[in-house]
Short mmCIF file of N, CA and C in Angstrom, two decimals:
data_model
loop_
_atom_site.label_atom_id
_atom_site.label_comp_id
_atom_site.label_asym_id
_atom_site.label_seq_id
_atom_site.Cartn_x
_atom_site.Cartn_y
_atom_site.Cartn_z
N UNK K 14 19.26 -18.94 -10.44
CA UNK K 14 19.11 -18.13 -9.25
C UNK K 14 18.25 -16.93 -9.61
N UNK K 15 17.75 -16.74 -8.97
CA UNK K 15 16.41 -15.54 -9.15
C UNK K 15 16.75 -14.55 -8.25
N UNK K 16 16.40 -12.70 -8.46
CA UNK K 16 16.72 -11.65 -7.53
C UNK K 16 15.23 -11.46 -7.10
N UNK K 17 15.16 -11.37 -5.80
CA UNK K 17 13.68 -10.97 -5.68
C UNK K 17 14.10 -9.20 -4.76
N UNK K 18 12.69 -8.72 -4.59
CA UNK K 18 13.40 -7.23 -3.78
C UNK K 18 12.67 -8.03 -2.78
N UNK K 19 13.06 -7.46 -1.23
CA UNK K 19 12.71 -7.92 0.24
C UNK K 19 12.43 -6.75 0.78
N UNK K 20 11.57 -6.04 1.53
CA UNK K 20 11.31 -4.75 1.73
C UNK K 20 10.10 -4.90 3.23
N UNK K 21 10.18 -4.29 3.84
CA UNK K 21 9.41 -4.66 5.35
C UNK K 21 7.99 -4.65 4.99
N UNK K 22 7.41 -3.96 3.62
CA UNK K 22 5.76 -4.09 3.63
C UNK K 22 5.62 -5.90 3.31
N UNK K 23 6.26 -6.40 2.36
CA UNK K 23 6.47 -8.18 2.24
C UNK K 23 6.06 -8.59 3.59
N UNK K 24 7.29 -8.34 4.18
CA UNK K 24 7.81 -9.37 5.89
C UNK K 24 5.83 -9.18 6.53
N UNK K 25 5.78 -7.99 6.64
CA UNK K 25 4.55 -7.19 7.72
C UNK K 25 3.28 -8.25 7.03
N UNK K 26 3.40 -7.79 5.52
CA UNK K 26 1.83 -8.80 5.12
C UNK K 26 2.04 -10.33 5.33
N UNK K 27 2.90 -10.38 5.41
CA UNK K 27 3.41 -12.20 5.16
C UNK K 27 2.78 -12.24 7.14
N UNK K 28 3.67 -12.01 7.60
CA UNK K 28 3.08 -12.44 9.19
C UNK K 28 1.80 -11.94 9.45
N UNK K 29 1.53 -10.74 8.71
CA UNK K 29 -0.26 -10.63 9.13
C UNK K 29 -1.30 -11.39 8.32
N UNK K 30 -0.63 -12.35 7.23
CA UNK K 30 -1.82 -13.48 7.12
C UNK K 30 -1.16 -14.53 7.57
N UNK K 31 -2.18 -14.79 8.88
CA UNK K 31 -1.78 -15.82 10.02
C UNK K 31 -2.11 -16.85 9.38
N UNK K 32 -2.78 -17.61 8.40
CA UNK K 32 -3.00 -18.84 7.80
C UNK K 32 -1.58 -19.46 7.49
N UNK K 33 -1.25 -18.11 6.25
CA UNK K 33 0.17 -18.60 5.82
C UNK K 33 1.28 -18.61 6.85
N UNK K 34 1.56 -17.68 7.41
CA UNK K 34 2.41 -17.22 8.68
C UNK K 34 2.62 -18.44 9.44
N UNK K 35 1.37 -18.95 9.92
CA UNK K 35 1.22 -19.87 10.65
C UNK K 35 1.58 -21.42 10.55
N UNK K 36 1.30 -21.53 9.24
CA UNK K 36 1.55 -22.92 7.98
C UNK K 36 3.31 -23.42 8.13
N UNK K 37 3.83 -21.47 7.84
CA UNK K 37 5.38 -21.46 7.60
C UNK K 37 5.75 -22.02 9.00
N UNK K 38 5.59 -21.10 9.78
CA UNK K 38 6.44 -21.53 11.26
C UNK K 38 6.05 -23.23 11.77
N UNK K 39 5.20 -23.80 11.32
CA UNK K 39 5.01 -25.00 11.95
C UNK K 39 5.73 -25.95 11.36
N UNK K 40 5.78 -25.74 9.90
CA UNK K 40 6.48 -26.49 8.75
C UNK K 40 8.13 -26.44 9.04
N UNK K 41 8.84 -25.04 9.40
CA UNK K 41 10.16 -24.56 9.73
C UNK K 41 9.93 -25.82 11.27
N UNK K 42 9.51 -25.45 12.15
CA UNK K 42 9.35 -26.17 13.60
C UNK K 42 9.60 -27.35 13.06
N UNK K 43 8.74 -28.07 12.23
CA UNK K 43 8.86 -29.66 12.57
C UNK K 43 9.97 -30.10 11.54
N UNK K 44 10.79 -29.47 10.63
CA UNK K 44 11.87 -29.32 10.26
C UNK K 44 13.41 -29.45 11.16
N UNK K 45 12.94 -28.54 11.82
CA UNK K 45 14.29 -28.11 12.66
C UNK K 45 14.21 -29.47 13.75
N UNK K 46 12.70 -29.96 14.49
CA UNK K 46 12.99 -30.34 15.57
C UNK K 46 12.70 -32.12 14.86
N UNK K 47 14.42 -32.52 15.08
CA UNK K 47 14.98 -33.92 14.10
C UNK K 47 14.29 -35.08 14.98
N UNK K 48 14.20 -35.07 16.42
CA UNK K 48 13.60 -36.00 17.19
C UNK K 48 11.72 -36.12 17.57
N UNK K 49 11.92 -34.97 16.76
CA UNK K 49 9.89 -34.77 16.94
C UNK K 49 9.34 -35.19 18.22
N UNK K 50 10.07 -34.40 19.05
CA UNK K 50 9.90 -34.34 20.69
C UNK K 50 8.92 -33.08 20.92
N UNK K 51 8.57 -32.44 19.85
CA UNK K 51 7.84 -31.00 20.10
C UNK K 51 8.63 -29.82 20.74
N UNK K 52 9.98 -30.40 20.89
CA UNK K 52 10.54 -29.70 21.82
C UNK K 52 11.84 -28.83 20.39
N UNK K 53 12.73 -27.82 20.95
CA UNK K 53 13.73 -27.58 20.23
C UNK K 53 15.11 -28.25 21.40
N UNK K 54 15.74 -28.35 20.91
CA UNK K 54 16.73 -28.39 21.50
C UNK K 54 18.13 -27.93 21.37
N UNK K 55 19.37 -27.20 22.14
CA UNK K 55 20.69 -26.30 21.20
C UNK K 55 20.87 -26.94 20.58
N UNK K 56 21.02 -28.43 20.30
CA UNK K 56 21.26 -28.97 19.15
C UNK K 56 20.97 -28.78 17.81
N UNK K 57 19.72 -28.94 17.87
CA UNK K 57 18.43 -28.57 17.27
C UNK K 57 18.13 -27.03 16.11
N UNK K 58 18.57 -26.44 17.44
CA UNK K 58 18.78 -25.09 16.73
C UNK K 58 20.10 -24.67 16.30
N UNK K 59 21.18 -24.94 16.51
CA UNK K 59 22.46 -24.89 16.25
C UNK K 59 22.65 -24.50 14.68
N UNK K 60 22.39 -25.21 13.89
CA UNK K 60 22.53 -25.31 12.21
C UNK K 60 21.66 -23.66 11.89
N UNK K 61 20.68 -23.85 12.64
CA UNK K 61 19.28 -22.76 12.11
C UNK K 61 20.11 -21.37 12.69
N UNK K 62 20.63 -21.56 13.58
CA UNK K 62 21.62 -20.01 14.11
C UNK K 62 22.61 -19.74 13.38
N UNK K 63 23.24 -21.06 12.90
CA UNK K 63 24.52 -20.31 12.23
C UNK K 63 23.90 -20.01 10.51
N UNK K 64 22.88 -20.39 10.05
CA UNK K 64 22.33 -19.92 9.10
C UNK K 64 22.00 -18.79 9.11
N UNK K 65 21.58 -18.13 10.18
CA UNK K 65 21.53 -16.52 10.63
C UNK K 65 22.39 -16.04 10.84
N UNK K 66 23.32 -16.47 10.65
CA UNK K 66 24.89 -15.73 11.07
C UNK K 66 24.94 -15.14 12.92
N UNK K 67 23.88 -15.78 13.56
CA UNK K 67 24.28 -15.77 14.60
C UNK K 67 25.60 -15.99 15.26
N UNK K 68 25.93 -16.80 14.98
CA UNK K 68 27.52 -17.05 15.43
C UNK K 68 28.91 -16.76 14.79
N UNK K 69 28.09 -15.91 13.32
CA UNK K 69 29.31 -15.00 12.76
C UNK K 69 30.23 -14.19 13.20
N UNK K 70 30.11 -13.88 14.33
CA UNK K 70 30.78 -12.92 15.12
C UNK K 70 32.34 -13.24 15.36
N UNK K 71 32.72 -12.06 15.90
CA UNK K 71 34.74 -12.01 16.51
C UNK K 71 33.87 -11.50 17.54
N UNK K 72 33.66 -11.78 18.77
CA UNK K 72 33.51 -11.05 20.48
C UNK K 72 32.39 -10.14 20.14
N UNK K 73 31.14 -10.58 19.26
CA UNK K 73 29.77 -9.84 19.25
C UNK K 73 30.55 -8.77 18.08
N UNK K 74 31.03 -9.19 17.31
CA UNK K 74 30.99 -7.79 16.27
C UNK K 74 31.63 -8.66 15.19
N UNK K 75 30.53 -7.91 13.76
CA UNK K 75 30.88 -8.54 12.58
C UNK K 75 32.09 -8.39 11.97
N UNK K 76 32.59 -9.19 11.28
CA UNK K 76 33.72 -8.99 10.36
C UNK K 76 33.62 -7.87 9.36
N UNK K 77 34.39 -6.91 9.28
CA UNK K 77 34.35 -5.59 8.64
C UNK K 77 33.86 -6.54 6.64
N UNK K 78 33.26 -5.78 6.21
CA UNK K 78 32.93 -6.01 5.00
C UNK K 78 33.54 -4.87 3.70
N UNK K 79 34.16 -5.27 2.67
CA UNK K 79 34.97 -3.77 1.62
C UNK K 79 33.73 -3.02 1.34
N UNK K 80 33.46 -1.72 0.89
CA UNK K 80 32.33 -0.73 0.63
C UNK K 80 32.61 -1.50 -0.75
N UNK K 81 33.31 -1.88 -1.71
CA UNK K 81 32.69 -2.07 -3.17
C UNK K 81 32.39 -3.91 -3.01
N UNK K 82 32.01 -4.20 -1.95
CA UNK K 82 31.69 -6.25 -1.76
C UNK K 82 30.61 -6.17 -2.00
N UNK K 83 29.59 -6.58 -2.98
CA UNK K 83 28.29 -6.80 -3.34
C UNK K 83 27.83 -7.44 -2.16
N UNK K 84 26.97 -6.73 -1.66
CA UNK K 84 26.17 -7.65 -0.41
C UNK K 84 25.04 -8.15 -1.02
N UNK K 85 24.54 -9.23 -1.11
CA UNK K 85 23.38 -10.19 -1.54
C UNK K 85 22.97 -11.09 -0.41
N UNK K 86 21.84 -11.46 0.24
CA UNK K 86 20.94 -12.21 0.62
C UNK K 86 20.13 -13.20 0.08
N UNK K 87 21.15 -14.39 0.19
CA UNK K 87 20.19 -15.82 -0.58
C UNK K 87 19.65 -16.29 0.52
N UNK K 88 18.57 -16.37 -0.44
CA UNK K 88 17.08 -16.90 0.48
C UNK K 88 17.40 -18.53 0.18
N UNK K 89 17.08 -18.90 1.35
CA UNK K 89 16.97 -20.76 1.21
C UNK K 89 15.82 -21.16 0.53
N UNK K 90 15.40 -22.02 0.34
CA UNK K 90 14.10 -22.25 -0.47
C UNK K 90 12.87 -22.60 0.13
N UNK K 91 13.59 -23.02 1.81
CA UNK K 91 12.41 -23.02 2.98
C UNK K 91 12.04 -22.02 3.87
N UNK K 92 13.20 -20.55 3.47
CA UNK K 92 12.99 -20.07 4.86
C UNK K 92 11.84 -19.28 4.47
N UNK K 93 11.54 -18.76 5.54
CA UNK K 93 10.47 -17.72 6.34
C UNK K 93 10.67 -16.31 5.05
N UNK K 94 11.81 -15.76 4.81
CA UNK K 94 11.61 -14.79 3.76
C UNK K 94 11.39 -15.15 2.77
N UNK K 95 11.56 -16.11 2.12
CA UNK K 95 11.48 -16.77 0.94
C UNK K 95 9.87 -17.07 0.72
N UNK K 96 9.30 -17.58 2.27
CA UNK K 96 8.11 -17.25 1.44
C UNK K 96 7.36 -16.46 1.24
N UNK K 97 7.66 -15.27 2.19
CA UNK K 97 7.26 -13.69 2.14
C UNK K 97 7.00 -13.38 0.94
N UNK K 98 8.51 -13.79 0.35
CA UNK K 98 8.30 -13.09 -1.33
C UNK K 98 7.57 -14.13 -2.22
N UNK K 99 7.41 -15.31 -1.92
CA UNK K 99 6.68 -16.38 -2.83
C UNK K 99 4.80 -15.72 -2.56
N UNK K 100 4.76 -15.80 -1.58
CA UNK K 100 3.34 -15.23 -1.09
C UNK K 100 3.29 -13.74 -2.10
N UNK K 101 4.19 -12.66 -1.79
CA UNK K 101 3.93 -11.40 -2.26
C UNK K 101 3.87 -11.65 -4.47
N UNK K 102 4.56 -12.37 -4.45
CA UNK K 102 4.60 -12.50 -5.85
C UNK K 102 3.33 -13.25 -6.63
N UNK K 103 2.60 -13.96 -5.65
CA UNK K 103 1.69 -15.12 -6.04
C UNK K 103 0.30 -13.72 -5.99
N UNK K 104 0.53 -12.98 -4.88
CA UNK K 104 -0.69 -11.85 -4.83
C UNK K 104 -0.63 -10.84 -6.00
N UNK K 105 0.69 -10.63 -6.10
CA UNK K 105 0.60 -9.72 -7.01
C UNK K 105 0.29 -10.17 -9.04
N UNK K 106 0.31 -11.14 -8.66
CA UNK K 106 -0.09 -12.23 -10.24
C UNK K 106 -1.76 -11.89 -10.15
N UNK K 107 -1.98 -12.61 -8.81
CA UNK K 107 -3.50 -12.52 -8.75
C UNK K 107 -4.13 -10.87 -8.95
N UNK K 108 -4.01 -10.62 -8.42
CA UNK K 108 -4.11 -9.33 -8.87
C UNK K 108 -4.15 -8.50 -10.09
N UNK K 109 -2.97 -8.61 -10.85
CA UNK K 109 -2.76 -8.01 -11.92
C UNK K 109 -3.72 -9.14 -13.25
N UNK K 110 -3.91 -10.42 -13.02
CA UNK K 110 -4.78 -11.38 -14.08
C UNK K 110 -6.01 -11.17 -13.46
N UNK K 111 -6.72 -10.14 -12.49
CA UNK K 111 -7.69 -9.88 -12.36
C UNK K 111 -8.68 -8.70 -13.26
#
């Protein structure tokens, strides 16, 4: 398991190069949508929400968390942040072997 840092300048460059940006979301799309109808469907999206903890909730409010519970964010190996930081790490190689 690897720690990467996640920080909003990542997220911002990752969606403002629309090549990659663009690559990701189509790749996530034809992932998620199992009948390749082009379409999504609640079905469809169901798994991808509760991976967001969308449906973590008690009546729209999170479950209280202890102040000493290590909070960590594992990245899946397909999602959208994951490649933020795969992208930011691959620039910053290039870069620095320049």
């Amino acid at each position: 398991m690897s720690v990467e840092v996640l920080d909003g300048a990542t997220i911002v460059n990752f969606v403002e190069d629309e090549e990659a940006f663009t690559m990701s979301i189509r790749e996530r799309f034809a992932h998620l949508d199992i009948d390749q109808d082009g379409l999504l469907s609640y079905t469809e999206m169901l798994k991808e929400l509760q991976s967001l903890r969308v449906f973590e909730t008690h009546f729209g409010i999170d479950v209280k968390r202890e102040p000493e519970e290590l909070a960590r964010m594992v990245l899946e190996e397909d999602s959208l942040l994951k490649k933020a930081v795969e992208r930011e790490s691959t620039s910053a190689r290039t870069v620095a072997a320049a």
